[in-house]
Short mmCIF file of C-alpha atoms in Angstrom, two decimals:
data_model
loop_
_atom_site.label_atom_id
_atom_site.label_comp_id
_atom_site.label_asym_id
_atom_site.label_seq_id
_atom_site.Cartn_x
_atom_site.Cartn_y
_atom_site.Cartn_z
CA MET D 57 0.14 0.10 -0.07
CA SER D 58 0.90 2.96 -0.88
CA ARG D 59 0.22 7.52 0.00
CA ILE D 60 -0.76 8.41 -3.18
CA LYS D 61 -0.16 12.31 -3.89
CA THR D 62 -0.98 12.73 -7.59
CA ILE D 63 -2.03 11.31 -10.75
CA ASN D 64 -1.42 11.90 -14.27
CA ILE D 65 -3.34 10.59 -17.45
CA THR D 66 -2.24 11.55 -20.91
CA TYR D 67 -4.69 10.05 -23.24
CA ARG D 68 -4.98 10.40 -26.97
CA GLN D 69 -4.64 13.91 -27.42
CA ASP D 70 -6.99 14.00 -30.82
CA TYR D 71 -9.30 11.82 -29.19
CA PRO D 72 -10.05 14.18 -26.21
CA PHE D 73 -14.21 14.14 -26.31
CA ARG D 74 -14.05 9.47 -25.55
CA LEU D 75 -12.58 11.13 -21.89
CA SER D 76 -15.93 12.69 -21.12
CA GLY D 77 -17.32 11.76 -17.71
CA PHE D 78 -14.65 9.52 -16.99
CA TYR D 79 -13.62 8.35 -13.08
CA LEU D 80 -10.49 8.34 -11.23
CA TYR D 81 -10.89 6.02 -7.77
CA VAL D 82 -8.36 4.62 -5.89
CA SER D 83 -8.74 0.94 -4.06
CA ASN D 84 -7.08 -1.16 -2.10
CA MET D 85 -9.08 -4.39 -3.93
CA THR D 86 -8.90 -5.88 -7.40
CA VAL D 87 -11.15 -3.71 -10.35
CA LEU D 88 -14.69 -5.84 -9.32
CA ASP D 89 -17.78 -4.02 -10.67
CA SER D 90 -19.87 -5.08 -7.62
CA LEU D 91 -17.69 -3.60 -4.82
CA ARG D 92 -17.56 0.40 -7.06
CA SER D 93 -19.04 1.58 -3.95
CA THR D 94 -15.85 0.80 -1.89
CA TRP D 95 -13.64 3.04 -4.16
CA HIS D 96 -12.24 6.19 -2.93
CA LEU D 97 -13.52 8.82 -5.65
CA CYS D 98 -10.63 11.01 -6.91
CA PHE D 99 -11.90 12.60 -9.40
CA HIS D 100 -15.75 12.32 -12.03
CA ASP D 101 -15.38 14.86 -14.74
CA ASP D 102 -19.12 15.75 -14.62
CA THR D 103 -19.35 19.36 -15.83
CA LYS D 104 -22.49 19.93 -18.58
CA ASP D 105 -20.28 22.02 -20.74
CA PRO D 106 -19.37 20.80 -23.86
CA GLU D 107 -15.95 22.34 -23.42
CA LEU D 108 -14.17 19.10 -24.12
CA PRO D 109 -11.79 17.70 -21.11
CA SER D 110 -8.04 18.07 -21.64
CA PHE D 111 -6.19 14.96 -23.01
CA ASN D 112 -3.66 15.84 -20.19
CA GLN D 113 -5.21 15.56 -16.47
CA SER D 114 -3.78 15.85 -13.42
CA ARG D 115 -5.82 15.15 -10.15
CA CYS D 116 -4.65 15.66 -6.63
CA CYS D 117 -5.77 12.38 -4.34
CA PRO D 118 -4.29 12.54 -1.16
CA VAL D 119 -5.39 8.79 -0.31
CA ASP D 120 -3.67 5.13 0.84
CA GLY D 121 -4.44 2.61 -1.58
CA ARG D 122 -2.92 -0.13 -3.74
CA TYR D 123 -5.10 0.63 -7.17
CA VAL D 124 -5.69 3.35 -9.09
CA ILE D 125 -8.53 2.77 -11.71
CA PHE D 126 -9.80 4.79 -14.77
CA TYR D 127 -13.31 3.95 -15.25
CA ASN D 128 -15.68 4.82 -18.13
CA MET D 129 -19.29 4.08 -19.05
CA ARG D 130 -21.80 4.94 -22.22
CA PRO D 131 -24.32 6.94 -22.08
CA ALA D 132 -21.72 8.52 -19.39
CA ASP D 133 -23.72 9.97 -16.07
CA ASN D 134 -23.47 13.88 -17.26
CA GLY D 135 -25.19 13.22 -20.74
CA PRO D 136 -23.23 13.57 -23.93
CA LYS D 137 -20.66 16.25 -24.65
CA SER D 138 -22.07 18.71 -27.90
CA TYR D 139 -19.14 16.66 -30.21
CA ARG D 140 -20.66 15.30 -33.53
CA TYR D 141 -18.05 11.85 -33.07
CA TYR D 142 -19.44 11.33 -29.34
CA SER D 143 -20.62 7.90 -29.07
CA THR D 144 -23.40 7.19 -26.96
CA THR D 145 -22.82 3.24 -26.46
CA ASN D 146 -19.27 2.58 -27.27
CA ALA D 147 -16.59 4.01 -24.33
CA VAL D 148 -13.04 4.15 -25.50
CA LEU D 149 -10.23 3.53 -23.36
CA GLU D 150 -7.48 5.17 -25.28
CA LEU D 151 -4.29 6.33 -22.16
CA CYS D 152 -1.14 7.12 -23.30
CA GLU D 153 0.33 7.01 -19.72
CA VAL D 154 -0.57 7.49 -16.47
CA GLN D 155 1.85 8.36 -13.51
CA VAL D 156 1.25 7.88 -9.88
CA PHE D 157 3.39 10.08 -7.51
CA GLY D 158 3.59 9.01 -4.04
CA CYS D 159 5.11 6.63 -0.76
CA PRO D 160 4.57 4.43 0.55
CA VAL D 161 2.82 5.00 3.49
CA ASN D 162 4.79 6.14 6.51
CA ARG D 163 7.58 7.07 4.10
CA PHE D 164 7.92 10.92 3.26
CA GLY D 165 10.28 12.73 1.52
CA SER D 166 11.73 13.65 -2.84
CA THR D 167 13.10 9.86 -3.17
CA CYS D 168 10.60 8.58 -0.33
CA SER D 169 14.07 8.36 1.76
CA GLY D 170 12.19 10.12 4.95
CA ILE D 171 10.58 7.79 7.72
CA CYS D 172 7.88 9.30 9.89
CA HIS D 173 6.80 6.62 12.58
CA CYS D 174 3.57 8.35 13.44
CA GLY D 175 1.11 7.27 16.82
CA VAL D 176 -2.12 7.22 14.09
CA GLY D 177 -2.21 6.99 10.51
CA GLY D 178 0.38 8.33 8.06
CA CYS D 179 2.19 11.75 7.01
CA ASP D 180 2.07 13.42 4.26
CA PRO D 181 4.70 11.93 1.15
CA ASP D 182 5.84 15.86 0.76
CA THR D 183 5.64 17.41 4.01
CA GLY D 184 6.33 13.84 5.99
CA LEU D 185 3.93 15.73 9.06
CA CYS D 186 1.79 13.50 10.45
CA ASP D 187 -1.80 13.20 9.54
CA VAL D 188 -2.96 12.98 13.78
CA THR D 189 -0.83 14.77 16.00
CA GLY D 190 1.69 12.38 17.88
CA CYS D 191 4.51 9.95 18.06
CA GLN D 192 5.15 6.23 18.00
CA SER D 193 6.77 4.99 21.78
CA GLY D 194 10.56 5.85 21.56
CA TRP D 195 10.10 8.52 18.61
CA MET D 196 9.77 12.93 18.42
CA GLY D 197 10.08 15.80 16.40
CA PRO D 198 7.48 16.89 14.09
CA HIS D 199 8.25 13.96 11.70
CA CYS D 200 8.66 11.65 14.84
CA SER D 201 11.96 10.44 12.76
CA GLU D 202 13.43 11.50 15.69
CA GLU D 203 14.99 8.85 18.56
CA CYS D 204 14.33 9.62 22.10
CA GLY D 205 17.29 11.27 23.62
CA SER D 206 19.05 9.21 26.45
CA GLY D 207 17.16 8.98 29.39
CA LYS D 208 13.50 9.60 27.68
CA PHE D 209 10.85 7.39 26.58
CA GLY D 210 7.11 6.54 25.50
CA MET D 211 5.49 8.59 22.77
CA ASN D 212 6.32 11.54 22.15
CA CYS D 213 9.40 11.11 24.44
CA ASN D 214 7.54 12.33 27.04
CA HIS D 215 8.75 9.80 30.29
CA THR D 216 12.00 9.71 31.62
CA CYS D 217 13.52 6.84 33.17
CA HIS D 218 15.93 6.70 35.88
CA CYS D 219 17.82 3.56 36.03
CA SER D 220 20.75 2.98 38.31
CA GLN D 221 22.90 3.66 34.99
CA PRO D 222 22.24 5.58 32.11
CA GLY D 223 20.41 4.10 29.33
CA CYS D 224 16.99 2.57 28.84
CA ASP D 225 14.62 1.74 26.62
CA ARG D 226 13.10 4.07 24.22
CA GLU D 227 10.06 2.55 23.80
CA ASN D 228 9.04 0.91 27.34
CA GLY D 229 11.68 2.45 29.62
CA SER D 230 13.12 -0.79 30.84
CA CYS D 231 16.83 -0.10 31.96
CA ALA D 232 19.71 -1.95 30.23
CA VAL D 233 20.90 -2.90 33.56
CA PRO D 234 18.39 -3.31 35.93
CA GLY D 235 18.05 -1.12 39.23
CA CYS D 236 16.55 2.72 39.43
CA GLU D 237 18.09 5.70 40.79
CA ALA D 238 16.94 6.38 44.60
CA GLY D 239 13.73 7.74 44.65
CA TRP D 240 12.18 6.03 42.18
CA GLN D 241 10.36 2.65 41.25
CA GLY D 242 8.11 0.95 38.43
CA ARG D 243 8.88 -1.43 35.40
CA ALA D 244 10.04 1.35 33.36
CA TYR D 245 11.54 3.18 36.72
CA ASP D 246 9.75 6.49 35.97
CA THR D 247 6.98 5.94 39.39
CA LYS D 248 8.16 8.05 42.37
CA CYS D 249 8.76 6.28 45.94
CA GLY D 250 5.38 6.12 47.66
CA ALA D 251 5.02 7.88 50.98
CA GLY D 252 7.46 6.11 53.68
CA ASN D 253 9.32 4.77 50.73
CA PHE D 254 12.68 5.68 50.13
CA GLY D 255 16.78 4.88 48.05
CA GLU D 256 17.55 2.70 45.93
CA ASN D 257 14.20 0.99 43.63
CA CYS D 258 12.63 2.51 46.79
CA LEU D 259 12.84 -0.17 48.84
CA GLN D 260 13.77 1.46 52.15
CA THR D 261 11.33 2.75 54.20
CA CYS D 262 10.93 5.80 56.93
CA HIS D 263 9.74 6.15 59.89
CA CYS D 264 8.63 10.13 60.53
CA ALA D 265 6.42 11.11 63.17
CA LEU D 266 4.41 13.17 60.36
CA PRO D 267 4.43 11.47 57.26
CA GLY D 268 6.25 11.85 54.09
CA CYS D 269 9.95 11.65 54.05
CA ASP D 270 12.14 12.71 50.94
CA GLN D 271 12.01 10.41 48.24
CA PHE D 272 15.78 10.34 48.05
CA ASN D 273 17.73 10.14 51.25
CA GLY D 274 14.34 9.55 53.35
CA SER D 275 14.26 13.24 55.14
CA CYS D 276 11.29 13.76 57.14
CA THR D 277 9.34 16.50 55.75
CA GLN D 278 8.47 17.65 59.02
CA PRO D 279 11.57 17.02 61.97
CA GLY D 280 11.18 14.22 64.10
CA CYS D 281 10.71 10.03 64.55
CA GLU D 282 8.16 7.98 65.15
CA PRO D 283 8.88 6.45 68.49
CA GLY D 284 11.27 3.65 68.49
CA TRP D 285 13.20 5.30 65.55
CA THR D 286 16.53 8.05 65.16
CA GLY D 287 18.48 9.00 62.08
CA MET D 288 18.50 11.52 59.45
CA ALA D 289 15.46 9.23 57.55
CA CYS D 290 13.85 7.60 61.12
CA ASP D 291 15.16 4.02 59.52
CA LYS D 292 17.22 2.98 62.37
CA VAL D 293 15.90 1.48 65.74
CA CYS D 294 16.58 2.27 68.81
CA LEU D 295 19.66 1.07 70.61
CA THR D 296 19.13 -1.43 73.41
CA GLY D 297 18.10 0.67 76.16
CA TYR D 298 16.81 3.57 74.75
CA PHE D 299 13.68 4.26 73.73
CA GLY D 300 10.72 7.09 72.67
CA VAL D 301 10.77 9.83 70.50
CA ASP D 302 13.95 10.11 68.31
CA CYS D 303 15.13 7.26 70.47
CA LYS D 304 16.46 9.87 73.45
CA GLU D 305 14.52 8.42 76.10
CA ILE D 306 16.68 5.52 78.45
CA CYS D 307 14.69 2.67 80.12
CA HIS D 308 16.84 1.21 83.42
CA CYS D 309 15.56 -2.18 83.12
CA GLU D 310 17.18 -4.78 86.00
CA ILE D 311 18.02 -7.25 82.91
CA PRO D 312 18.89 -5.09 80.11
CA GLY D 313 16.87 -4.43 76.90
CA CYS D 314 13.19 -2.89 76.84
CA ASN D 315 10.74 -2.24 74.27
CA ARG D 316 11.65 0.82 71.78
CA THR D 317 8.49 2.51 71.47
CA ASN D 318 6.96 2.86 74.87
#
């Protein structure tokens, strides 16, 4: 299938009246008259003017298709032209040359060497601009022909991956070497740690007095740890003999050891 742009037809120069009433179609199926309703009509000579059609025809038809179909019949839909040799019964086909210009779907440029990666549909064979705005995952730019830069992925490269070592798949964001930067989690390592978790792959837990800690180093949003915990990230249990908020209280048990919370 190709993205057609222009169709040029050269007819027999001294008998242009035989062109009268012609149809120009593009289709994805072989030529069967019973399927004509499914063809895309590019042009129909339906003028009532007795002026003869030009033997040179150039018609713009920006549509995807596999077959270009020149079709005529007698009597013509628009009635015979005012010409004494015009036949009302016999349709004569005398095509000297047919030229079809365009590119394969998703290609563009003068030599069709450019490739567009549009999210929906194809692109203009001349400009490369997508029919519908938006690129496939892993691609960006006005023609969707530029790969995502390092650390970017997804549709239009709008997502950022946070791999422990640089480099991720531009389509789905999976890291070349498994593992997240501190503060990130998820299959594509693009999801922030949830409340109460921090560090690489969000595997560490902070125990702040008030919920919320920094996703990278675990420092509490509001100072102070839950009873029984201490440290910058409130992720260290109280030492033996200490308990309470920030482990600041001391217990004096006859046998060493007390509940770090109370």
